CSV table of C-alpha atoms and ligand atoms in Angstrom, one decimal:
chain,number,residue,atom,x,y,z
A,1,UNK,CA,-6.5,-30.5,6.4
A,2,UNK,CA,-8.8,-30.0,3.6
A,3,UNK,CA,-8.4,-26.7,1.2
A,4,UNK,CA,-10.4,-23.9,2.3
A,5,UNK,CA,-11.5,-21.1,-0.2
A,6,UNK,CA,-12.1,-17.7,1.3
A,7,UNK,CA,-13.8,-14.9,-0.4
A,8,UNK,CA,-12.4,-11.5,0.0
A,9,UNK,CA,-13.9,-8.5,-0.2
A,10,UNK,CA,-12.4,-4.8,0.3
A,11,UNK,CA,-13.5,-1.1,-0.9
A,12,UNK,CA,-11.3,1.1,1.6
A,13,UNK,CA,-10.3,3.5,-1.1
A,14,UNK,CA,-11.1,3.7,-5.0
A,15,UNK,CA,-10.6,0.4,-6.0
A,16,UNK,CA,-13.9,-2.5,-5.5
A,17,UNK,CA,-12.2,-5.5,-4.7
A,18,UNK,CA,-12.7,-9.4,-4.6
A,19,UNK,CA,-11.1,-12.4,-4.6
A,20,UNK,CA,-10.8,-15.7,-3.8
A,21,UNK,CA,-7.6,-17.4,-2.0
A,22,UNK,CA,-7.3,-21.1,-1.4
A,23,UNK,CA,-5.8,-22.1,2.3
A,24,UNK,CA,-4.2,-18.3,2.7
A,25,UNK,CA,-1.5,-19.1,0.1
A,26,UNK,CA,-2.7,-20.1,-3.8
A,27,UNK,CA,-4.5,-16.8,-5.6
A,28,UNK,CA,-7.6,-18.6,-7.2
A,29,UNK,CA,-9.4,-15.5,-8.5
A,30,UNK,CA,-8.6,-11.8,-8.2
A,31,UNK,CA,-10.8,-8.9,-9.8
A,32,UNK,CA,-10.1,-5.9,-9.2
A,33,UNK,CA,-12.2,-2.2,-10.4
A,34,UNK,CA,-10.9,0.6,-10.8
A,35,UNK,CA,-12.6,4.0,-10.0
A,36,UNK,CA,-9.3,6.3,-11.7
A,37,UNK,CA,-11.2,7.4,-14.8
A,38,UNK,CA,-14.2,8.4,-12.3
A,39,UNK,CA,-11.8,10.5,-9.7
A,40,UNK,CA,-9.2,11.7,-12.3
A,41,UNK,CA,-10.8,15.2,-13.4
A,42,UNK,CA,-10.6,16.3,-9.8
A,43,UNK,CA,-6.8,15.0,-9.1
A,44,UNK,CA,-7.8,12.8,-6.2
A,45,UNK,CA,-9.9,10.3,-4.6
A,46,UNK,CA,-13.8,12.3,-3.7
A,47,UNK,CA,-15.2,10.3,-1.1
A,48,UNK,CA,-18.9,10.5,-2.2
A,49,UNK,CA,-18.3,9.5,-5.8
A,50,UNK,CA,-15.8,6.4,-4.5
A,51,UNK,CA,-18.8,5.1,-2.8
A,52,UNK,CA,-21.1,5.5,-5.3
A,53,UNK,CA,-19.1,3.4,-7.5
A,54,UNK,CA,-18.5,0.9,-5.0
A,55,UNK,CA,-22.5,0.4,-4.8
A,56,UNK,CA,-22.3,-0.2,-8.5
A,57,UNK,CA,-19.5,-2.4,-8.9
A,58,UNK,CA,-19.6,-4.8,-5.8
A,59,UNK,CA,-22.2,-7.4,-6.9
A,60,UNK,CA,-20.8,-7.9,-10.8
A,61,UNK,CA,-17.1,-7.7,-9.2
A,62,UNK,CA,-17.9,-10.5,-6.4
A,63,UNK,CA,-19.8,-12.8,-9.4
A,64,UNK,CA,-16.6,-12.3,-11.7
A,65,UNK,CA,-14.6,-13.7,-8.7
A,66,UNK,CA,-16.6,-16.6,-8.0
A,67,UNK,CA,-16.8,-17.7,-11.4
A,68,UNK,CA,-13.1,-17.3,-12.1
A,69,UNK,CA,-12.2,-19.5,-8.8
A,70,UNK,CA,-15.1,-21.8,-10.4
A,71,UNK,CA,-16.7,-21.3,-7.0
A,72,UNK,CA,-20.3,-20.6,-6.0
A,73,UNK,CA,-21.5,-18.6,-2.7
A,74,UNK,CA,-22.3,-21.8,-1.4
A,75,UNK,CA,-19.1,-23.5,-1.7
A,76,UNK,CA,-17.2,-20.8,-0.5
A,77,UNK,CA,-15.7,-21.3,3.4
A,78,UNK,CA,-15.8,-18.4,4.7
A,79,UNK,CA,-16.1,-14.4,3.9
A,80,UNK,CA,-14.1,-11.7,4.4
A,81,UNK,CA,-14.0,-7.8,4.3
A,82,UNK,CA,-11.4,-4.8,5.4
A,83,UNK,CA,-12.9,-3.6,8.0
A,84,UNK,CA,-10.8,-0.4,7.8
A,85,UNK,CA,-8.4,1.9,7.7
A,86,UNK,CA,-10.4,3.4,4.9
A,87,UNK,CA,-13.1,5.8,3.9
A,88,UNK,CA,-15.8,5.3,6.6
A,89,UNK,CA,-18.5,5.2,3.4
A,90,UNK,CA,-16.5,3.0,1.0
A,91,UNK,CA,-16.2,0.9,3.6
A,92,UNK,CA,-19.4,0.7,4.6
A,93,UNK,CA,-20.2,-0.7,1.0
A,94,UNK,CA,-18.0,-4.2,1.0
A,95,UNK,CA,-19.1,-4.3,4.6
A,96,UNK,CA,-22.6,-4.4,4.3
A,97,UNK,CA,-22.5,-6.4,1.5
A,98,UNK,CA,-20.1,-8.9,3.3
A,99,UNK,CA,-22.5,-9.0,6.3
A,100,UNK,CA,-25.5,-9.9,4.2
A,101,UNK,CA,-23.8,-12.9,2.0
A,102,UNK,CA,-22.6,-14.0,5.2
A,103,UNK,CA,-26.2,-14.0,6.9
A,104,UNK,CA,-28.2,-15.2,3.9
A,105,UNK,CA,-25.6,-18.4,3.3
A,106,UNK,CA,-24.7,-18.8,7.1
A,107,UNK,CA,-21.3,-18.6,6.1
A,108,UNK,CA,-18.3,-17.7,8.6
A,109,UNK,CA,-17.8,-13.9,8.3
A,110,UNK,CA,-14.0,-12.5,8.9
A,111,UNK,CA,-13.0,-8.3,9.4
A,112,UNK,CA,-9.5,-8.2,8.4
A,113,UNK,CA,-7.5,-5.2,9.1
A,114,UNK,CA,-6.2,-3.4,5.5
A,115,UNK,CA,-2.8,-2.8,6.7
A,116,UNK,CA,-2.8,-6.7,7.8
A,117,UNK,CA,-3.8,-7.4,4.4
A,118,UNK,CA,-0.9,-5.3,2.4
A,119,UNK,CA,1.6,-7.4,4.8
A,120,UNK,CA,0.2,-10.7,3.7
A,121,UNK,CA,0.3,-10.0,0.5
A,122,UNK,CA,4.3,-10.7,0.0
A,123,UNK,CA,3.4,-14.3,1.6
A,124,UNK,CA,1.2,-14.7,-1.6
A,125,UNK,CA,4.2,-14.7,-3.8
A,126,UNK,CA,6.8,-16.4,-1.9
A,127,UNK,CA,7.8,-19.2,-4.1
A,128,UNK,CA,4.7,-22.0,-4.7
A,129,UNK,CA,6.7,-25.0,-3.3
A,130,UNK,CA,7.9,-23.3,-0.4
A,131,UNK,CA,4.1,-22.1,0.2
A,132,UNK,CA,3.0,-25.7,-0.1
A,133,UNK,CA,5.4,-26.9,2.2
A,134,UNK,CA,4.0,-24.2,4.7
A,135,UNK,CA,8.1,-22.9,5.2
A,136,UNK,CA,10.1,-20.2,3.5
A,137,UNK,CA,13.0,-18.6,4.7
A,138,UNK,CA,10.4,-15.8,6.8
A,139,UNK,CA,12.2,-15.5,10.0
A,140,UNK,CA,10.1,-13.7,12.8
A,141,UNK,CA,10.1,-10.8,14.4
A,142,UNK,CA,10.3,-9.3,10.9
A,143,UNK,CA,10.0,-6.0,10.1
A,144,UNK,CA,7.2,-4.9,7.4
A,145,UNK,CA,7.1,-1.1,5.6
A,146,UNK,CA,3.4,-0.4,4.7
A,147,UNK,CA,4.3,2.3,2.3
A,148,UNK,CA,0.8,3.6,0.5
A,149,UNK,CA,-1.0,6.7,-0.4
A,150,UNK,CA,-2.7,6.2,2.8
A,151,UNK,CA,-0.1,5.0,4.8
A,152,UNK,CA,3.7,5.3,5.6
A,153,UNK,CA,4.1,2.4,8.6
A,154,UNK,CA,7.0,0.6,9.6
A,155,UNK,CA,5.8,-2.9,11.9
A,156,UNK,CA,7.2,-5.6,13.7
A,157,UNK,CA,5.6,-8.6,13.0
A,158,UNK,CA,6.0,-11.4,15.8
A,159,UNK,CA,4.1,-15.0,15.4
A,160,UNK,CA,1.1,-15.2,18.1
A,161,UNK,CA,-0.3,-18.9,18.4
A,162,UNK,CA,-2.0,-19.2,14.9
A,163,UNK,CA,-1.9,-15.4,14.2
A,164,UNK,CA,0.5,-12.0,13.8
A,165,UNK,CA,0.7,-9.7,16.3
A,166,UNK,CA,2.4,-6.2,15.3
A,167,UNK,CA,3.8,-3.3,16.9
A,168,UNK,CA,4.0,-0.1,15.3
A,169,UNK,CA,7.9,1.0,15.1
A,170,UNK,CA,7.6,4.3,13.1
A,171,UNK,CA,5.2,6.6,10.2
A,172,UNK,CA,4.9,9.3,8.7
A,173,UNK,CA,4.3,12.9,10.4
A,174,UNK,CA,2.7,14.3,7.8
A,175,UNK,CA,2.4,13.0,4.3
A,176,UNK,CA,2.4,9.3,3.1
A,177,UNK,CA,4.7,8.7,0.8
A,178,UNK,CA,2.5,7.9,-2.3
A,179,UNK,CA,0.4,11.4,-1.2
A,180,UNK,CA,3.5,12.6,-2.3
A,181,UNK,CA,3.6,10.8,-5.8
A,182,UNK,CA,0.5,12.1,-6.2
A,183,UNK,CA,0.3,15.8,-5.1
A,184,UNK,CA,3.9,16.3,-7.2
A,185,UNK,CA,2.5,15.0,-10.5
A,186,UNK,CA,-0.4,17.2,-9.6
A,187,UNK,CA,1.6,19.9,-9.2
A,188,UNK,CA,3.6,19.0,-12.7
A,189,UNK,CA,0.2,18.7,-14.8
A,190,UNK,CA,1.0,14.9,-14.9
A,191,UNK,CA,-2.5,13.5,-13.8
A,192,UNK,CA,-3.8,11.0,-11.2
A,193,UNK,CA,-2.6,8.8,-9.7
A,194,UNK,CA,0.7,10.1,-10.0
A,195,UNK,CA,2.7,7.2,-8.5
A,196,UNK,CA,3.0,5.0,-11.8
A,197,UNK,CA,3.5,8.1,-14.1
A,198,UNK,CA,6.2,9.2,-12.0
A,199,UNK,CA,8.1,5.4,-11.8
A,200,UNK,CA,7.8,5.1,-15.7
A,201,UNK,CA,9.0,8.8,-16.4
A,202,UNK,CA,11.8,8.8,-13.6
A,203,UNK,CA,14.4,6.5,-15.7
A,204,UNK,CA,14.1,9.5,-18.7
A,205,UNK,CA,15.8,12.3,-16.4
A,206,UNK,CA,18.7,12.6,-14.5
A,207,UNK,CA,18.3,11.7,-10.4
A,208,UNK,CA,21.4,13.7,-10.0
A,209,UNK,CA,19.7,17.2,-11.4
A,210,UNK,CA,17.8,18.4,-8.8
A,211,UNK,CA,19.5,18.6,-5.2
A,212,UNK,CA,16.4,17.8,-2.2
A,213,UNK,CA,18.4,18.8,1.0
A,214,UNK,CA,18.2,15.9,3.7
A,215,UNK,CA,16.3,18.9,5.7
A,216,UNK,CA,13.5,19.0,3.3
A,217,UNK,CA,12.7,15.6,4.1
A,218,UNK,CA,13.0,15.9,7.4
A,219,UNK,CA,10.7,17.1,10.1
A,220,UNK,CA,10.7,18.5,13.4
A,221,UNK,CA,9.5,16.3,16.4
A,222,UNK,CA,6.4,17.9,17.5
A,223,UNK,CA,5.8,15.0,20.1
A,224,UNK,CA,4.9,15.2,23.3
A,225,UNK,CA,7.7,13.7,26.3
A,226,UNK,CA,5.3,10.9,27.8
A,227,UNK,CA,3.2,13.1,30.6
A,228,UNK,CA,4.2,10.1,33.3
A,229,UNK,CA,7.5,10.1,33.1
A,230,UNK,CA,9.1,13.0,30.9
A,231,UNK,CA,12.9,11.6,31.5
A,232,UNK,CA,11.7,8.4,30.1
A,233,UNK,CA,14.3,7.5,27.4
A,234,UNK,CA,12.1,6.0,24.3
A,235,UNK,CA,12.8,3.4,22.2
A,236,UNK,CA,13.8,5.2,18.7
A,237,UNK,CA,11.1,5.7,16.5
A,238,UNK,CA,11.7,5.5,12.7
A,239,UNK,CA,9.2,8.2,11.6
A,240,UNK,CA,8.9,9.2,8.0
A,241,UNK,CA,7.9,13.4,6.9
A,242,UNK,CA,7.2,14.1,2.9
A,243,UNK,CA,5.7,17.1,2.6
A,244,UNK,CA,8.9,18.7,3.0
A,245,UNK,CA,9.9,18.0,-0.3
A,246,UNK,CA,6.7,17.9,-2.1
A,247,UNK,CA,7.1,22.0,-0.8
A,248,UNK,CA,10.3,22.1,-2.2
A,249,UNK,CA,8.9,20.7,-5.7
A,250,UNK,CA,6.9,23.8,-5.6
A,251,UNK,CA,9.6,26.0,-4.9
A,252,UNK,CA,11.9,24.6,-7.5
A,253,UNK,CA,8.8,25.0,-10.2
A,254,UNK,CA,8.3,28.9,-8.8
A,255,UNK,CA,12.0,29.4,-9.3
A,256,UNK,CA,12.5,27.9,-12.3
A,257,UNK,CA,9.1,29.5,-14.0
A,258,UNK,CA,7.3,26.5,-14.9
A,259,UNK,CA,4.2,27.4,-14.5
A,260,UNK,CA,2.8,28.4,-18.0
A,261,UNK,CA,5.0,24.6,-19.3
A,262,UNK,CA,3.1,22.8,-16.9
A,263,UNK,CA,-0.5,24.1,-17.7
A,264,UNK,CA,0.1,23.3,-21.3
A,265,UNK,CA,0.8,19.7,-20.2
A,266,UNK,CA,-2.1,19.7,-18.1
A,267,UNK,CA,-4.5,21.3,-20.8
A,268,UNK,CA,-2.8,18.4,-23.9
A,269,UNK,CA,-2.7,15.7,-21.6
A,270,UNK,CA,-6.6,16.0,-20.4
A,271,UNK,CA,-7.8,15.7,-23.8
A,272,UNK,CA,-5.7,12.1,-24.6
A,273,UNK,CA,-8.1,9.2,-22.9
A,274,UNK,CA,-5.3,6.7,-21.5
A,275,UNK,CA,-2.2,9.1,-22.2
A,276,UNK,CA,0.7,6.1,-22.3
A,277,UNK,CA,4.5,6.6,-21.1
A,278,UNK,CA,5.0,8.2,-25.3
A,279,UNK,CA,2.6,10.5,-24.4
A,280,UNK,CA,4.1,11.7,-21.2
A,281,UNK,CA,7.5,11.9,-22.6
A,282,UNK,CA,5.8,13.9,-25.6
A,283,UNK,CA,4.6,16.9,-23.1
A,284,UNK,CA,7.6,16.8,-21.0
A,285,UNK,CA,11.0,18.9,-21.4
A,286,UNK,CA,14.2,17.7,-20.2
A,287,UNK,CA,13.8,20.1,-16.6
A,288,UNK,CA,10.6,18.4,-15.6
A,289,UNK,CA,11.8,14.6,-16.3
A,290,UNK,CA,15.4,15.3,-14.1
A,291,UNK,CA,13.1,17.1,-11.4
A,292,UNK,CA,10.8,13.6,-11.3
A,293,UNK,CA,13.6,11.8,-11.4
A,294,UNK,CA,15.3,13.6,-8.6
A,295,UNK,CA,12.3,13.5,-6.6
A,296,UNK,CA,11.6,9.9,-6.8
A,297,UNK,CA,15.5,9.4,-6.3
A,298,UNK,CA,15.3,11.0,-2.8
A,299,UNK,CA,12.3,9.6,-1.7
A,300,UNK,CA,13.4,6.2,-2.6
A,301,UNK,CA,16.8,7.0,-1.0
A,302,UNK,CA,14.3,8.1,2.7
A,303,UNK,CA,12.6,5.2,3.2
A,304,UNK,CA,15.2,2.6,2.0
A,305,UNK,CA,17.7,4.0,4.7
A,306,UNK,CA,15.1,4.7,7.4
A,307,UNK,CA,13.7,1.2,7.2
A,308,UNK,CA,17.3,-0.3,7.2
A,309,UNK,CA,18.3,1.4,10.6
A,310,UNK,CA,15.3,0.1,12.2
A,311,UNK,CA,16.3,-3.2,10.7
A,312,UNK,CA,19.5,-2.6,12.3
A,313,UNK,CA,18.1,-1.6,15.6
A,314,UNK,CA,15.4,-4.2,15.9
A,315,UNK,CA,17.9,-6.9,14.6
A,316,UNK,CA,15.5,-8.6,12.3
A,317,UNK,CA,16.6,-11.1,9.5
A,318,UNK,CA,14.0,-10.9,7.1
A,319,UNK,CA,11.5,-7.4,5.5
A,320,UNK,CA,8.9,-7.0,3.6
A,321,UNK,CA,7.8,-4.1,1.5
A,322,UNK,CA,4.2,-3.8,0.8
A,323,UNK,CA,1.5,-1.3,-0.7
A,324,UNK,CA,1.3,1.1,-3.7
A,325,UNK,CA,4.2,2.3,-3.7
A,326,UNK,CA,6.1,-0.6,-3.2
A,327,UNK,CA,5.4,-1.6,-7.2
A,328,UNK,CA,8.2,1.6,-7.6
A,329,UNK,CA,10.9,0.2,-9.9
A,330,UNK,CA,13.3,2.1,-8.4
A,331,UNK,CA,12.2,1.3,-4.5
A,332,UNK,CA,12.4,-2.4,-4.9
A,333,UNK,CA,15.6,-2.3,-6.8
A,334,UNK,CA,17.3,0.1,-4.5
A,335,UNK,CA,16.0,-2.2,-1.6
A,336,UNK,CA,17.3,-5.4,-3.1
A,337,UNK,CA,20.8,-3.5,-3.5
A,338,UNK,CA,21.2,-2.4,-0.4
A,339,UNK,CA,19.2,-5.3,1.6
A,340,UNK,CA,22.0,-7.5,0.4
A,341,UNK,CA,25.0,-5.7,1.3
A,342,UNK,CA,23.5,-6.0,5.1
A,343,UNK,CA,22.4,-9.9,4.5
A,344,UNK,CA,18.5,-9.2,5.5
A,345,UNK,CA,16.4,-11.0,3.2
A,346,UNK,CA,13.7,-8.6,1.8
A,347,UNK,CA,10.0,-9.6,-0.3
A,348,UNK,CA,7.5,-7.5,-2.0
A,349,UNK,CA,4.4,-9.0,-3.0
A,350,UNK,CA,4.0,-8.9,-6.9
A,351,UNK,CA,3.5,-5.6,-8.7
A,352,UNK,CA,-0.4,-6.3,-8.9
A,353,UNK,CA,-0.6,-7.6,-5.6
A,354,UNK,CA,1.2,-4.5,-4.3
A,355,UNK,CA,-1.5,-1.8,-4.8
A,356,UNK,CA,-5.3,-2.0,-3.2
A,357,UNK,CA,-6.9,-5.8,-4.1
A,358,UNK,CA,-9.4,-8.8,-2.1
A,359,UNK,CA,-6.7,-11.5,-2.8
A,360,UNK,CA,-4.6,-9.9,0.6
A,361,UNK,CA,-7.6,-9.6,2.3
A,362,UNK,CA,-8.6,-13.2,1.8
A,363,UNK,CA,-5.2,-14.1,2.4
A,364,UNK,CA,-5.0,-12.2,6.0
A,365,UNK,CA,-8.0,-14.0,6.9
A,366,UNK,CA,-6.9,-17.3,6.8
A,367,UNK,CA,-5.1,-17.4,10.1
A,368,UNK,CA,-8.1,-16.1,11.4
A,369,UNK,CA,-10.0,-18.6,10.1
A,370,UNK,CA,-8.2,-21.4,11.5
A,371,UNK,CA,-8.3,-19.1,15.2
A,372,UNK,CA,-12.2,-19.2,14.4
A,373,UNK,CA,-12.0,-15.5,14.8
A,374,UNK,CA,-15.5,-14.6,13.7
A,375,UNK,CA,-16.9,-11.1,13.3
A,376,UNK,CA,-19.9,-10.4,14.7
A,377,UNK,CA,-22.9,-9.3,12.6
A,378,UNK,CA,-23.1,-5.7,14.0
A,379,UNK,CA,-19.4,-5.0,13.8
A,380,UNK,CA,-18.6,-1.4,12.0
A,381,UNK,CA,-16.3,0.0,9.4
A,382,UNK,CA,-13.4,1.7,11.2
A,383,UNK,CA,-11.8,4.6,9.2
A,384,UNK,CA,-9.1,4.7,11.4
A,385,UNK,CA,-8.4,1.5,12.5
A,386,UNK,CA,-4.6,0.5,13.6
A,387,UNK,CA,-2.9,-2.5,13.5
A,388,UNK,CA,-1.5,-4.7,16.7
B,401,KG4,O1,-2.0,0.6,-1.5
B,401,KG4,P1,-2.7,1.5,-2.5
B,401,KG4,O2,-3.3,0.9,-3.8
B,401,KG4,O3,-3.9,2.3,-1.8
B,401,KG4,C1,-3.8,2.7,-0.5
B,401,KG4,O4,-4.0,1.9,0.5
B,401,KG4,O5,-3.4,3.9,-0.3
B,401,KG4,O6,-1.6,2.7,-2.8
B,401,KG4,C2,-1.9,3.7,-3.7
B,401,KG4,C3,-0.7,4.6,-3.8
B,401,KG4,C4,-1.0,5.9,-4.6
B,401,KG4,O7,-0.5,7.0,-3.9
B,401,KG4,C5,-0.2,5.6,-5.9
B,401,KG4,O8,0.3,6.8,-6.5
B,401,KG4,C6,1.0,4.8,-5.3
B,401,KG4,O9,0.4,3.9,-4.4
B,401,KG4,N1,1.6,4.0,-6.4
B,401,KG4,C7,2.9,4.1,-6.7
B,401,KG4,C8,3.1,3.2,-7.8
B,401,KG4,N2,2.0,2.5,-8.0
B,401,KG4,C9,1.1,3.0,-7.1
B,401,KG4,N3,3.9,4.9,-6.2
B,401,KG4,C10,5.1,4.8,-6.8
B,401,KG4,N4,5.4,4.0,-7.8
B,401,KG4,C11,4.5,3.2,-8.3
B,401,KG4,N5,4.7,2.3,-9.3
B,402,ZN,ZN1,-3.8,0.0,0.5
């Protein structure tokens, strides 16, 4: 079987993306833009500007990708794009673009699912010789815990022929759990995105401080019984809720009169370009580092258990923990701990590789590729687009 280089292209959120992955294992190329300086005044992603910078960025990104993999657009087997989930316009932009290289070079074009992508981003890192030989110790099913500021999904992941085949086991009700990163440093004057701030400022306070009650992370089930059979007995569902406790952030901050602290931060930090972790620690007080660090504690704490029951339930050997939030220090530690003491083997993709990048997409696509799964020219960007 001769190497096949796919070009990957995805815009779904605020990063422009693209990549290019040898035979759906080896990371050739991987350039990735970043829209946080444009989106940062206004504490989260604005859909119009994210698009706009996605029509600036995508040709100079897919060029510095190509000529890192010491590729051309002709030598190049195939192309692919996230077709969604995503915002419909910065989708539209990698899509388009996509469609037309595809057309012009009458090149193979591939929609890959972004979820699809974060979960085939762990195989990108599973050790090289064990990738080479095409076997590692993946078992299927297994189960996989999309965890991103979009997205809070738990899947099992069941070989299909050539290709995966998922079913969704459980997500969030509300918030996603790196929505809650970033509306709590929001709230705390820390900046966007607040994820990373949060992971390199929660090892300064105390995760004992601040008591969450389980109840504030915990919501009630508003779902319907099934209409065709109301005495149906589902299978459990391992459904995640965080705006409980981003509420009881507030609270705490209300109680505890932070407000006039916080501005302060807000105003000092706005004026430093790149603020770095000496900055941060500089404009925060001993109260506001053991709140971050109790709130990142209990969030961890959430999905680490939830995913294990499923685990338990579904009787899978092997997880994966993918997206944003799974470059948290804290999460992957507390899931290697605690994966081990239940002997289920557990893989992240690489910090990089964790948040928004083309190399996943590239990567998802290869199955397809060998399927000869094409997309057709007039296929659409799907903002909310699931994954089966
Ligand atoms: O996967 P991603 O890049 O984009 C989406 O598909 O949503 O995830 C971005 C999210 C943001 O909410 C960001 O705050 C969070 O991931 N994130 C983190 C960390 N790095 C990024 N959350 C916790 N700890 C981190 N180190
Ligand atoms: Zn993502």
């Amino acid at each position: 079987m001769p190497d096949i280089y796919i070009l990957g292209i995805e815009s779904s959120c605020d990063e422009t993306a693209a990549a290019v992955v040898r035979s759906g294992a080896k990371v050739v190329s991987n350039v990735v833009a970043s829209q946080i300086a444009t989106h940062q005044p206004y504490g989260g992603v604005v859909p119009e500007l994210a698009s706009r910078e996605h029509l600036r960025a995508i040709v100079p990104v897919v060029r510095a990708a190509l000529a890192e993999a010491k590729q051309t657009y002709a030598s190049v087997d195939a192309i692919a794009v996230t077709q969604g989930p995503g915002l419909a316009g910065a989708l539209l932009v990698g899509i388009s673009y996509a469609k037309a290289l595809a057309f012009a070079l009458d090149k193979p074009l591939i929609a890959v699912n972004h979820l699809e992508g974060h979960i085939h981003a762990v195989l990108l890192d599973l050790r090289e010789e064990e990738r080479e030989k095409g076997h590692h110790d993946v078992q299927f099913p297994l189960l996989a815990l999309v965890v991103s500021g979009g997205h809070t999904h738990l899947y099992l992941a069941k070989m299909r022929s050539e290709s995966w085949a998922y079913d969704n086991i459980g997500h969030t009700r509300d918030d996603a759990a790196g929505e809650a990163f970033d509306k709590v440093a929001k709230l705390l004057g820390l900046g966007y995105p607040g994820g990373p701030v949060i992971d390199s400022l929660a090892p300064h306070g105390d995760s004992r401080a601040v008591k969450f009650a389980p109840a504030q992370i915990k919501h009630r089930d508003r779902r319907k019984p099934d209409a065709g059979s109301p005495d149906r007995i589902d299978r459990p569902r391992f459904d995640f809720s965080y705006s409980g406790i981003k509420t009881a952030v507030l609270r705490y901050v209300e109680a505890q009169g932070m407000a006039a602290a916080i501005e302060a931060r807000r105003k000092a930090l706005a004026t430093i370009t790149k603020p770095g972790l000496e900055d941060y620690l500089a404009h925060c007080d001993r109260q506001t580092l053991d709140l971050v660090a109790s709130f990142q504690r209990a969030v961890v704490n959430d999905l680490v258990s939830r995913t294990l029951a499923a685990a338990r339930e579904n009787e899978v050997a092997t997880l994966f923990v993918t997206g944003g939030v799974a470059a948290n220090r804290e999460l992957r530690k507390t899931f290697e701990q605690e994966s081990a003491n239940e002997g289920l083997a557990v893989y992240f993709p690489s910090r990089p590789l964790s948040t928004d990048n083309a190399a996943m997409i590239a990567a998802a696509a290869y199955p397809k590729f060998l399927a000869k799964d094409w997309a057709p020219l007039d296929f659409s960007a799907e903002a909310g687009l699931t994954l089966r």
